[in-house]
Tab-separated table of C-alpha atoms and ligand atoms in Angstrom:
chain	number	residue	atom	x	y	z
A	383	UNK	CA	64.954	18.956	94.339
A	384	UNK	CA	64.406	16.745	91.044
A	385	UNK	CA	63.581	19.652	88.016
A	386	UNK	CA	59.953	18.977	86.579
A	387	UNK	CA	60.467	17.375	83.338
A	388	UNK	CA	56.972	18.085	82.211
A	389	UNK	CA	55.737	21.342	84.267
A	390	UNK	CA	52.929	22.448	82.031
A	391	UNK	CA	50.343	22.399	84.015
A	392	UNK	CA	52.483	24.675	86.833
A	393	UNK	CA	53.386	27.228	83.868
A	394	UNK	CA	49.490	27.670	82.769
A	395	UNK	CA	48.289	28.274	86.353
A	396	UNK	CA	51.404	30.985	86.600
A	397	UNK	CA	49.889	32.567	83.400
A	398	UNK	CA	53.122	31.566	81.739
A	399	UNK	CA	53.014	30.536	78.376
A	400	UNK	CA	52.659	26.323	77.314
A	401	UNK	CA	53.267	24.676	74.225
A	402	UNK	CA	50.337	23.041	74.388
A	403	UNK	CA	47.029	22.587	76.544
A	404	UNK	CA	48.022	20.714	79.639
A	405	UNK	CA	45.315	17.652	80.312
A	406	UNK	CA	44.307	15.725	83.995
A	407	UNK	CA	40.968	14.349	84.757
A	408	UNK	CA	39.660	14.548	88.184
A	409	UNK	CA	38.785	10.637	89.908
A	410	UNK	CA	41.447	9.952	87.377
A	411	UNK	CA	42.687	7.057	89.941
A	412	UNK	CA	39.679	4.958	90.510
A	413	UNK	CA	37.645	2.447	89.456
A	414	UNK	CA	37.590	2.754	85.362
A	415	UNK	CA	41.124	1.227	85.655
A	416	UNK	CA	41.007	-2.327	86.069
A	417	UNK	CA	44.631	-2.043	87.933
A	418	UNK	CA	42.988	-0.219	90.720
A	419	UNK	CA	40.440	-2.933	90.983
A	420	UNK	CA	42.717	-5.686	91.403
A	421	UNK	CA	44.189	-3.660	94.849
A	422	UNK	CA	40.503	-2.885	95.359
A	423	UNK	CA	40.026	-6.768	95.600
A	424	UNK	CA	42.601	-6.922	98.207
A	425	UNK	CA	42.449	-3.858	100.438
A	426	UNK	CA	39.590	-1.718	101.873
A	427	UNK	CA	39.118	1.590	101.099
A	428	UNK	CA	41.273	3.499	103.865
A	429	UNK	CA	43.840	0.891	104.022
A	430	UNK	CA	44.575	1.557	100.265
A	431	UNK	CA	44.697	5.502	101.622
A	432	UNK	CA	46.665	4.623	105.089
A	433	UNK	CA	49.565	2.562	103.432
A	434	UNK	CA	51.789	4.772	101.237
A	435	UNK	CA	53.102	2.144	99.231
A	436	UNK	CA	49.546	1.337	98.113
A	437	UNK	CA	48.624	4.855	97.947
A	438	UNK	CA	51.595	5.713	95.456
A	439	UNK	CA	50.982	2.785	93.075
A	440	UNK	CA	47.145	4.149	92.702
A	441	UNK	CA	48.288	7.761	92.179
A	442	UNK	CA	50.799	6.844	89.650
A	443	UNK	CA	48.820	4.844	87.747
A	444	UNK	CA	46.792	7.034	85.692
A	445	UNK	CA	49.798	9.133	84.607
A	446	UNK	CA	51.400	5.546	82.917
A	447	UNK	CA	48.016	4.245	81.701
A	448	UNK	CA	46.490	7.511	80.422
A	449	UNK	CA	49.114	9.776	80.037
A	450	UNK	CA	47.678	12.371	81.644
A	451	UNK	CA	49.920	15.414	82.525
A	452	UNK	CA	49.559	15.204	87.163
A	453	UNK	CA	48.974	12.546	89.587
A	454	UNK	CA	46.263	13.640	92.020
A	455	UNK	CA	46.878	11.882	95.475
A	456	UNK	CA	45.077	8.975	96.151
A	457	UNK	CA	43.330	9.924	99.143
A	458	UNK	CA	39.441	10.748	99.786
A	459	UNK	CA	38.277	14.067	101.619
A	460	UNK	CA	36.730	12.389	104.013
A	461	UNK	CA	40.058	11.940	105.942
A	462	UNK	CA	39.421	15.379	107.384
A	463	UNK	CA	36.270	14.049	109.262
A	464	UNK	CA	38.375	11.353	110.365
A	465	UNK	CA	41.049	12.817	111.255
A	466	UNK	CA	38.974	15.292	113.484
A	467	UNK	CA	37.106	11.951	115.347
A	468	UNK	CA	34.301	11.082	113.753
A	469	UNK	CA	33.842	7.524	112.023
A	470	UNK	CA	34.265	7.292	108.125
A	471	UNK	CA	32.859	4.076	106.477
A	472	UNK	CA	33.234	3.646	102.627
A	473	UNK	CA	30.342	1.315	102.172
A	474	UNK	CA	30.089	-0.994	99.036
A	475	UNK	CA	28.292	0.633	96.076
A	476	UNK	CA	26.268	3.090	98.419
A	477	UNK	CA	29.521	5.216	99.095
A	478	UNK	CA	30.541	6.870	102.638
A	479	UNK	CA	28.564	6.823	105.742
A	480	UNK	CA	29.180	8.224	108.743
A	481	UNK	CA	27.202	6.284	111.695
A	482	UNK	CA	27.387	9.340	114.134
A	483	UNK	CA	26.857	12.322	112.138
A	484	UNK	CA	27.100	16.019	114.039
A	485	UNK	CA	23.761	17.465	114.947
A	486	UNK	CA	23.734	19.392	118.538
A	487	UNK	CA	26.105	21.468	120.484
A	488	UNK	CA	26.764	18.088	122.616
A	489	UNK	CA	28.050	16.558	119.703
A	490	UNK	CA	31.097	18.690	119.871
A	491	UNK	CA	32.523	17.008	122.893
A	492	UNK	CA	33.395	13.862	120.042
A	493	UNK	CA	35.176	16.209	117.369
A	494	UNK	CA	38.603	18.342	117.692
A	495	UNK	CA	40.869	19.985	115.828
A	496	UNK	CA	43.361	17.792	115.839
A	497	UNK	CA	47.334	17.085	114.993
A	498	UNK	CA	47.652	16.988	111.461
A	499	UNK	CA	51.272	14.872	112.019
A	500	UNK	CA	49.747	12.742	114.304
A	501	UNK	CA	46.541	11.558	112.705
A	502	UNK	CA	47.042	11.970	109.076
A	503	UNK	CA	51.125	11.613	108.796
A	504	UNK	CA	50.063	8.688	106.484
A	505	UNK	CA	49.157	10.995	103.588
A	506	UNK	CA	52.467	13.113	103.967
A	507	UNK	CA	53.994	9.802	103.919
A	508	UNK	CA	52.691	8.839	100.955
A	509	UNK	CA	53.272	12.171	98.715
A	510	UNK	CA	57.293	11.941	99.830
A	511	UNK	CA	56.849	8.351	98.183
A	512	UNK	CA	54.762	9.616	95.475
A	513	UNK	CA	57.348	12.264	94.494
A	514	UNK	CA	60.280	9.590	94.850
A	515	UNK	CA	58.588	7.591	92.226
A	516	UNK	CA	57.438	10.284	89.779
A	517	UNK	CA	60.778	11.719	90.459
A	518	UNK	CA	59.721	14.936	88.228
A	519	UNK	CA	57.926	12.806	85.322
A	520	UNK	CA	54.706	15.577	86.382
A	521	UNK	CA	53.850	17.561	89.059
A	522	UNK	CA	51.504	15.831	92.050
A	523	UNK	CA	48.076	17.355	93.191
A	524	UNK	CA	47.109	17.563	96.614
A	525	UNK	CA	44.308	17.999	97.831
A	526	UNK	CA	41.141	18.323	100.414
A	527	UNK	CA	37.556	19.225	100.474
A	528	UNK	CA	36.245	22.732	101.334
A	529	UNK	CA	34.888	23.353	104.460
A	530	UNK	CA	30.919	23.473	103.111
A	531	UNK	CA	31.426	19.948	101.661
A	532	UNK	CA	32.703	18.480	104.312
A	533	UNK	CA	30.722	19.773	106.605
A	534	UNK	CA	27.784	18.308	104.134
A	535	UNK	CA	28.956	14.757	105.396
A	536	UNK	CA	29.764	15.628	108.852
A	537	UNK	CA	26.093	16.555	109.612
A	538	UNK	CA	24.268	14.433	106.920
A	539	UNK	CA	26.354	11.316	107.724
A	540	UNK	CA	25.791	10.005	104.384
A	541	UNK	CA	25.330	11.240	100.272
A	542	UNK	CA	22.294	13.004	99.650
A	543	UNK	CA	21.061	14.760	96.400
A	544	UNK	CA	20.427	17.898	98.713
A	545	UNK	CA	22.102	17.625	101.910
A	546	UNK	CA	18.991	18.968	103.212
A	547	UNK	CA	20.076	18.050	107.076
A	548	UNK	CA	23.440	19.646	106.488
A	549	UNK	CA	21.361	22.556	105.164
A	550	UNK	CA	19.076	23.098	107.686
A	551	UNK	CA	21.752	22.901	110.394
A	552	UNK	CA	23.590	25.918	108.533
A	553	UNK	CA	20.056	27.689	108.434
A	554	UNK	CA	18.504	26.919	112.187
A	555	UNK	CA	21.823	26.709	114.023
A	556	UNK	CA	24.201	28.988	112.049
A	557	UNK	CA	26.415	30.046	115.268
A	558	UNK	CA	27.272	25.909	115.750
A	559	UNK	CA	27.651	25.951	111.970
A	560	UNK	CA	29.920	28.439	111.837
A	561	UNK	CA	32.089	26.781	114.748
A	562	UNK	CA	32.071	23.975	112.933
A	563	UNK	CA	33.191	25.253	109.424
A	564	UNK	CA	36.327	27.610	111.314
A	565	UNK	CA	37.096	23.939	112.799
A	566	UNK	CA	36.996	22.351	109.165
A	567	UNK	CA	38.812	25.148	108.313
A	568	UNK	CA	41.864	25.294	110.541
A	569	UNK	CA	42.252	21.197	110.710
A	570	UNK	CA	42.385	21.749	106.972
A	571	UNK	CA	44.933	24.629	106.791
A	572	UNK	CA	47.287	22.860	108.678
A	573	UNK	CA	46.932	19.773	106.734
A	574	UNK	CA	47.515	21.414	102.946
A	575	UNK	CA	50.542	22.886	104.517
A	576	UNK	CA	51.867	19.592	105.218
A	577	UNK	CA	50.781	18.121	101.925
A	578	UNK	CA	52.948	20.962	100.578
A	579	UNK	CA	55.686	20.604	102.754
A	580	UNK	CA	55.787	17.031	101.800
A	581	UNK	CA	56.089	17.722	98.336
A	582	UNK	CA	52.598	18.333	96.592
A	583	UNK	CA	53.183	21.129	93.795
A	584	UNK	CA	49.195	22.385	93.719
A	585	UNK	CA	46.866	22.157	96.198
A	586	UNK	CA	42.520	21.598	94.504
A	587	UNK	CA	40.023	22.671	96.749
A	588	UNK	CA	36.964	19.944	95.786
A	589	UNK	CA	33.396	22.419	96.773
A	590	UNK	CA	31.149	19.825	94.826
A	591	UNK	CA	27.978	21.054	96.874
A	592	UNK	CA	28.727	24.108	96.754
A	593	UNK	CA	26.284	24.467	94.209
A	594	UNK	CA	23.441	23.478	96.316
A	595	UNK	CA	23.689	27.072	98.164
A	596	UNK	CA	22.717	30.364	96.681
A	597	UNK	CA	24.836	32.744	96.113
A	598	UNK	CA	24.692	34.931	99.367
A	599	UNK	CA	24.536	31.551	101.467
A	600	UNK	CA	27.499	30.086	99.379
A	601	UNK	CA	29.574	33.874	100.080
A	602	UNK	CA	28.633	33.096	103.655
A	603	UNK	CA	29.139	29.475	104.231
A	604	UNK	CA	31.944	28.435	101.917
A	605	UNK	CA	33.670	30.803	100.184
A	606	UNK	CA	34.582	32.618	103.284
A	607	UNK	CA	36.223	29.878	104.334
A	608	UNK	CA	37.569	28.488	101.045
A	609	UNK	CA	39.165	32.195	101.068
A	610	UNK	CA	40.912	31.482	104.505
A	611	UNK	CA	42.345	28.673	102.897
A	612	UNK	CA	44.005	29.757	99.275
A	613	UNK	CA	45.150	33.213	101.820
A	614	UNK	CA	46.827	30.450	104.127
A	615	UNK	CA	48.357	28.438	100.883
A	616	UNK	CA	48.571	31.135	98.190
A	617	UNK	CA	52.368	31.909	98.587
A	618	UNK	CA	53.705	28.250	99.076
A	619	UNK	CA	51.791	26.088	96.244
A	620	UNK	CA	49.294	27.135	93.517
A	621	UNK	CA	46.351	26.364	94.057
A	622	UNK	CA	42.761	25.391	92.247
A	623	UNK	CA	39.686	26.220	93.665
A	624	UNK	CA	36.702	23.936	92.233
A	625	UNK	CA	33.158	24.940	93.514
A	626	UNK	CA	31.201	22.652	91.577
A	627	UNK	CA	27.705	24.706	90.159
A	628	UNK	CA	29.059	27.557	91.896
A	629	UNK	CA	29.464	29.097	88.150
A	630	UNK	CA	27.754	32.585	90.068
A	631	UNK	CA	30.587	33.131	92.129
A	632	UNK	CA	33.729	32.989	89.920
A	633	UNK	CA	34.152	36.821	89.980
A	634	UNK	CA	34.907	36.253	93.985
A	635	UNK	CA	36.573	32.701	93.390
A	636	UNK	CA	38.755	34.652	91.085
A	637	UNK	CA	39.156	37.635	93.917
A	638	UNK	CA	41.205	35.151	96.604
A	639	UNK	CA	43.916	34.880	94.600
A	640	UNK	CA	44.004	31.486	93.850
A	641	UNK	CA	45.938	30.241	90.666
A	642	UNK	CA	43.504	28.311	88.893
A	643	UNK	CA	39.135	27.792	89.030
A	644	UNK	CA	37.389	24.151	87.824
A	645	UNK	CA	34.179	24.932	85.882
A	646	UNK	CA	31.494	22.470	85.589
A	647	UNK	CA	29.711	21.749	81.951
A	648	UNK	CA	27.001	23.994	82.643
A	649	UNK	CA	28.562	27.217	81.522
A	650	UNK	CA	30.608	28.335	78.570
A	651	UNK	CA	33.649	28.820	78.994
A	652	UNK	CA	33.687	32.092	77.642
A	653	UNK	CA	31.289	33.122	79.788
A	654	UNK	CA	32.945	31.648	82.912
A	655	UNK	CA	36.049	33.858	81.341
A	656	UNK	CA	34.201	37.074	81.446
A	657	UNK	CA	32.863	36.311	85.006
A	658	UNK	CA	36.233	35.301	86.444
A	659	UNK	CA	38.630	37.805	84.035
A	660	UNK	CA	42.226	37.404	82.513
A	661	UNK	CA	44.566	36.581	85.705
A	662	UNK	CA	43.068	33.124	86.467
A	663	UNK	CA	43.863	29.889	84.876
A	664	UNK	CA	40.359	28.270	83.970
A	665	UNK	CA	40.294	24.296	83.806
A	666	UNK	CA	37.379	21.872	83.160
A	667	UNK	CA	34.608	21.343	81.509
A	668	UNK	CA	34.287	18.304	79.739
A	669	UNK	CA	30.675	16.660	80.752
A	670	UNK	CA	31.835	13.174	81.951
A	671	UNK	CA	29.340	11.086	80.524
A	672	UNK	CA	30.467	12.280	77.293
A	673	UNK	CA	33.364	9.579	77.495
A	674	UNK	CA	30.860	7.237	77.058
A	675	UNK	CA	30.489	8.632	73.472
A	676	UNK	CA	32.088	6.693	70.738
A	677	UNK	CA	35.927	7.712	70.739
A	678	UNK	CA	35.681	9.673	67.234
A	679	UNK	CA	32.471	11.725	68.767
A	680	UNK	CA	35.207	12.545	71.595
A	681	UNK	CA	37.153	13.468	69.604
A	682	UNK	CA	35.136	16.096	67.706
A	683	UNK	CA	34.096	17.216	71.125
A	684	UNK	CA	37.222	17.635	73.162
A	685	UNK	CA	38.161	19.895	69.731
A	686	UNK	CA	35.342	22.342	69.947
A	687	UNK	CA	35.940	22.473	73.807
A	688	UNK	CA	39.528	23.852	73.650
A	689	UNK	CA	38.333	26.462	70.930
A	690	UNK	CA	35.596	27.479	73.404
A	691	UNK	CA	38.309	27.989	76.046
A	692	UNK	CA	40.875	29.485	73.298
A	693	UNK	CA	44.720	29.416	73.746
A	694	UNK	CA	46.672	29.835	77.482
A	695	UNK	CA	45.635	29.755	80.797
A	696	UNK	CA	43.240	26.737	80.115
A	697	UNK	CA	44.016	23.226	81.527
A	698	UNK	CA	41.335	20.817	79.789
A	699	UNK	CA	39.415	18.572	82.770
A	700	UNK	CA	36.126	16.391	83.179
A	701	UNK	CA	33.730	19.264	84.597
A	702	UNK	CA	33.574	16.389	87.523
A	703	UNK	CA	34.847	13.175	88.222
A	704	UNK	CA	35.327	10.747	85.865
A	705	UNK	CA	32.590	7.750	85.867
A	706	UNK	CA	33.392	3.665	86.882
A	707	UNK	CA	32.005	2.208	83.197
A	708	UNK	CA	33.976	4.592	81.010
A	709	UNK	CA	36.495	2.128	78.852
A	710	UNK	CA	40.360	3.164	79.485
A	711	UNK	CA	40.894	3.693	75.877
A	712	UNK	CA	37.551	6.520	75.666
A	713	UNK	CA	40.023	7.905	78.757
A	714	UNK	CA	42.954	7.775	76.533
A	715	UNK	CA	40.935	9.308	73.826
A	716	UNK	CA	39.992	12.319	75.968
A	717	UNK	CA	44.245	12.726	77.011
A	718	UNK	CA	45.508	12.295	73.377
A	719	UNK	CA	42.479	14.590	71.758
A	720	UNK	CA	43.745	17.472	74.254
A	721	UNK	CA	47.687	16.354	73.546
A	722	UNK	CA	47.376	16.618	69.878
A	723	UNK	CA	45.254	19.168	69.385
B	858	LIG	O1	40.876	12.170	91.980
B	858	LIG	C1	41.546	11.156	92.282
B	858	LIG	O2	41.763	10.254	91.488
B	858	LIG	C2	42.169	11.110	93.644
B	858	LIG	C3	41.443	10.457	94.655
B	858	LIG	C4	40.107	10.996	95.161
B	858	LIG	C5	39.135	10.124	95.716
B	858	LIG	N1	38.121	10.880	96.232
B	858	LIG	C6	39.239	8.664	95.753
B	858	LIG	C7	38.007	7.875	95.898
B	858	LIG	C8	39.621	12.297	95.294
B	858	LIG	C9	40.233	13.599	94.828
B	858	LIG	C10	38.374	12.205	95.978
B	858	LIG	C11	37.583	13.381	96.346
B	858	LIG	C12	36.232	13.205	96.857
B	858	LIG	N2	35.770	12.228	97.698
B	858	LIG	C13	35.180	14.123	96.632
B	858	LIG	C14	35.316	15.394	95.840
B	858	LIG	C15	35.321	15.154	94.370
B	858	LIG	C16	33.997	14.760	93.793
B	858	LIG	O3	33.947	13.741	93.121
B	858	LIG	O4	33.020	15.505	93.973
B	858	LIG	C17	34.043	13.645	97.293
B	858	LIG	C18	32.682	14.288	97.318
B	858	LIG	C19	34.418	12.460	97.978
B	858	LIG	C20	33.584	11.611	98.867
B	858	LIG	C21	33.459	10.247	98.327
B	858	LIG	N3	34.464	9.294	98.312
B	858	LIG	C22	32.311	9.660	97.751
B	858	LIG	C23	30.981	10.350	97.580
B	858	LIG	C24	32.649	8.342	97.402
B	858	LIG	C25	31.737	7.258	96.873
B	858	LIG	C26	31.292	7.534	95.498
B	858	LIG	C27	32.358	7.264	94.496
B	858	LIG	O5	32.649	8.162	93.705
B	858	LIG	O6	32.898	6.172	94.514
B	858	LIG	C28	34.019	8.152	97.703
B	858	LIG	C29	34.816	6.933	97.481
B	858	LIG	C30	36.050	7.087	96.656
B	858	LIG	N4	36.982	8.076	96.785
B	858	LIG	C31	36.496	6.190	95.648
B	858	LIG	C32	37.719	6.676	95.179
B	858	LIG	C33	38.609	6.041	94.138
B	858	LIG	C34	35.784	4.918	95.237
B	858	LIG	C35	36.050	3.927	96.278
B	858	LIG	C36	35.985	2.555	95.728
B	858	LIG	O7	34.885	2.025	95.676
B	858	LIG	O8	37.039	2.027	95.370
């Protein structure tokens, strides 16, 4: 084991105490860096994710250029789909489609829970590389989508403002649904625990629709299984749960035990405090567009959001992934506000 040379973001979500607010920004290996277009130029989309070499340059990349304190794992979420059978395209400025989306009971015969070694070895490939080559500079992020989210693209086959068809599959067909999310569930399980055993050092659950569902339906159709997941995890890596507009449900978010809870812009922080109490580590909530202000008005801003979120058990985040157009040195700006503050 190399010792962690900068481990403040695995002190905060232990409730230990930092020096200082600890700073990542989620998408922080993507497209605003023009390194990761040049191997965007060369490679498509899942052989940049399938070839570990590849994969570990893009991971590391924000931590030299940015400074931020964790890599996150190159990797998309919808390597679970995948991995399970279905066909994953990332198309061209229109994002991922999937030609043969999951609608009827028949529709099972194509899908499986599958061998996590077998089909996605490639990622715990890439995190033993990733860890050589950080060799304890900061800890790495692993990480998959919950089970609601996923199943948003396995049914819809493609982005959607709504997911109305994912939706309405929950609603009409819940018993399929539910088979389908304990699938999601277990193929996902098994596939943190090799991220962990391959070295990852926190595990982020990405929920971003879980907003779309109510708060009885979101109990029901995600958390339940986001709970199965941090209860599988829990004792072997910390873990982050980030159920994006699911600000309603923090109180239970906070209940399974999981180290640390992403909050979008859309609440205060102090009230997503009082919802989620003192023995979780919050992080988020900076609106993303805002990096698109001019770098003093960042500035100013990333200041009055780490007074909102007051001292310890806070690490400062986008409240969602950082956009293509924002200029490196706004992203900079938004690392060395947080750092010097
Ligand atoms: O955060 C990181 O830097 C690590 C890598 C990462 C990617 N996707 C790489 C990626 C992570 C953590 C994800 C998670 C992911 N993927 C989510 C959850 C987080 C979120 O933003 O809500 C979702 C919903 C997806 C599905 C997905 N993948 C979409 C909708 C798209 C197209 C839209 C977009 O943002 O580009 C992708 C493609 C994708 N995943 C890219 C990257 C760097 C862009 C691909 C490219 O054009 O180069």
């Amino acid at each position: 084991m190399t010792d962690m040379k900068n481990d403040l973001i695995l002190r905060t979500l232990r409730g230990e105490a930092v020096e200082r607010t600890p700073v990542w920004m989620m998408r922080q290996a993507g497209r605003y860096l023009p390194e990761y277009m040049v191997l965007r130029q060369k490679y498509g989309f899942f052989e940049r994710c399938q070839t570990p070499a590849l994969a570990a340059e893009i991971t590391i990349q924000p931590v030299d250029i940015v400074g931020v304190d964790a890599a996150i794992l190159f990797s998309d979420i919808l390597v679970i789909p995948q991995a399970m059978g279905l066909e994953v395209q990332m198309v061209e400025s229109r994002g991922p489609l999937l030609p043969e989306p999951i609608k009827t009971e028949a529709d099972f015969n194509r899908i499986r829970v599958p061998d996590t070694d077998e089909t996605l070895g490639y990622v715990f490939d890439a995190i033993k590389l990733i860890k050589q080559e950080l060799n304890g500079r900061v800890p790495l992020i692993g990480f998959a989508g919950a089970p609601w989210t996923i199943l948003c693209y396995m049914v819809q086959g493609k982005g959607s403002k709504t997911f109305d068809e994912a939706k309405i599959f929950c609603y009409t067909q819940p018993a399929l649904a539910h088979k389908l999310l304990q699938m999601i569930t277990d193929t996902t399980i098994a596939y943190l625990k090799g991220q962990v055993k391959a070295g990852a050092d926190v595990i982020q659950i990405f929920d971003s629709w879980g907003g779309l569902l109510g708060p009885e339906d979101f109990e029901n159709i995600s958390l339940r299984y986001i709970r199965q997941i941090v209860e599988a995890l829990k004792d072997e890596a910390l873990t982050i749960i980030f159920a994006k507009g699911a600000w309603h449900s923090l109180e239970s978010m906070a209940a399974t035990g999981a180290h640390g809870l992403g909050i979008d812009w859309c609440i205060k922080p102090q009230l997503a405090r009082q919802f989620a109490g003192n023995n979780v580590t919050l992080q988020g909530n900076f609106d993303p567009a805002k990096l698109l202000s001019p770098i003093p008005v960042i500035k100013a801003e990333v200041k009055n959001m780490l007074k909102a979120f007051g001292p310890g058990r806070h690490i400062a985040n986008l409240g969602h992934g950082i956009l293509p157009n924002v200029p490196v040195d706004h992203a900079r700006a938004f690392v060395d506000a947080v750092k010097e503050a």
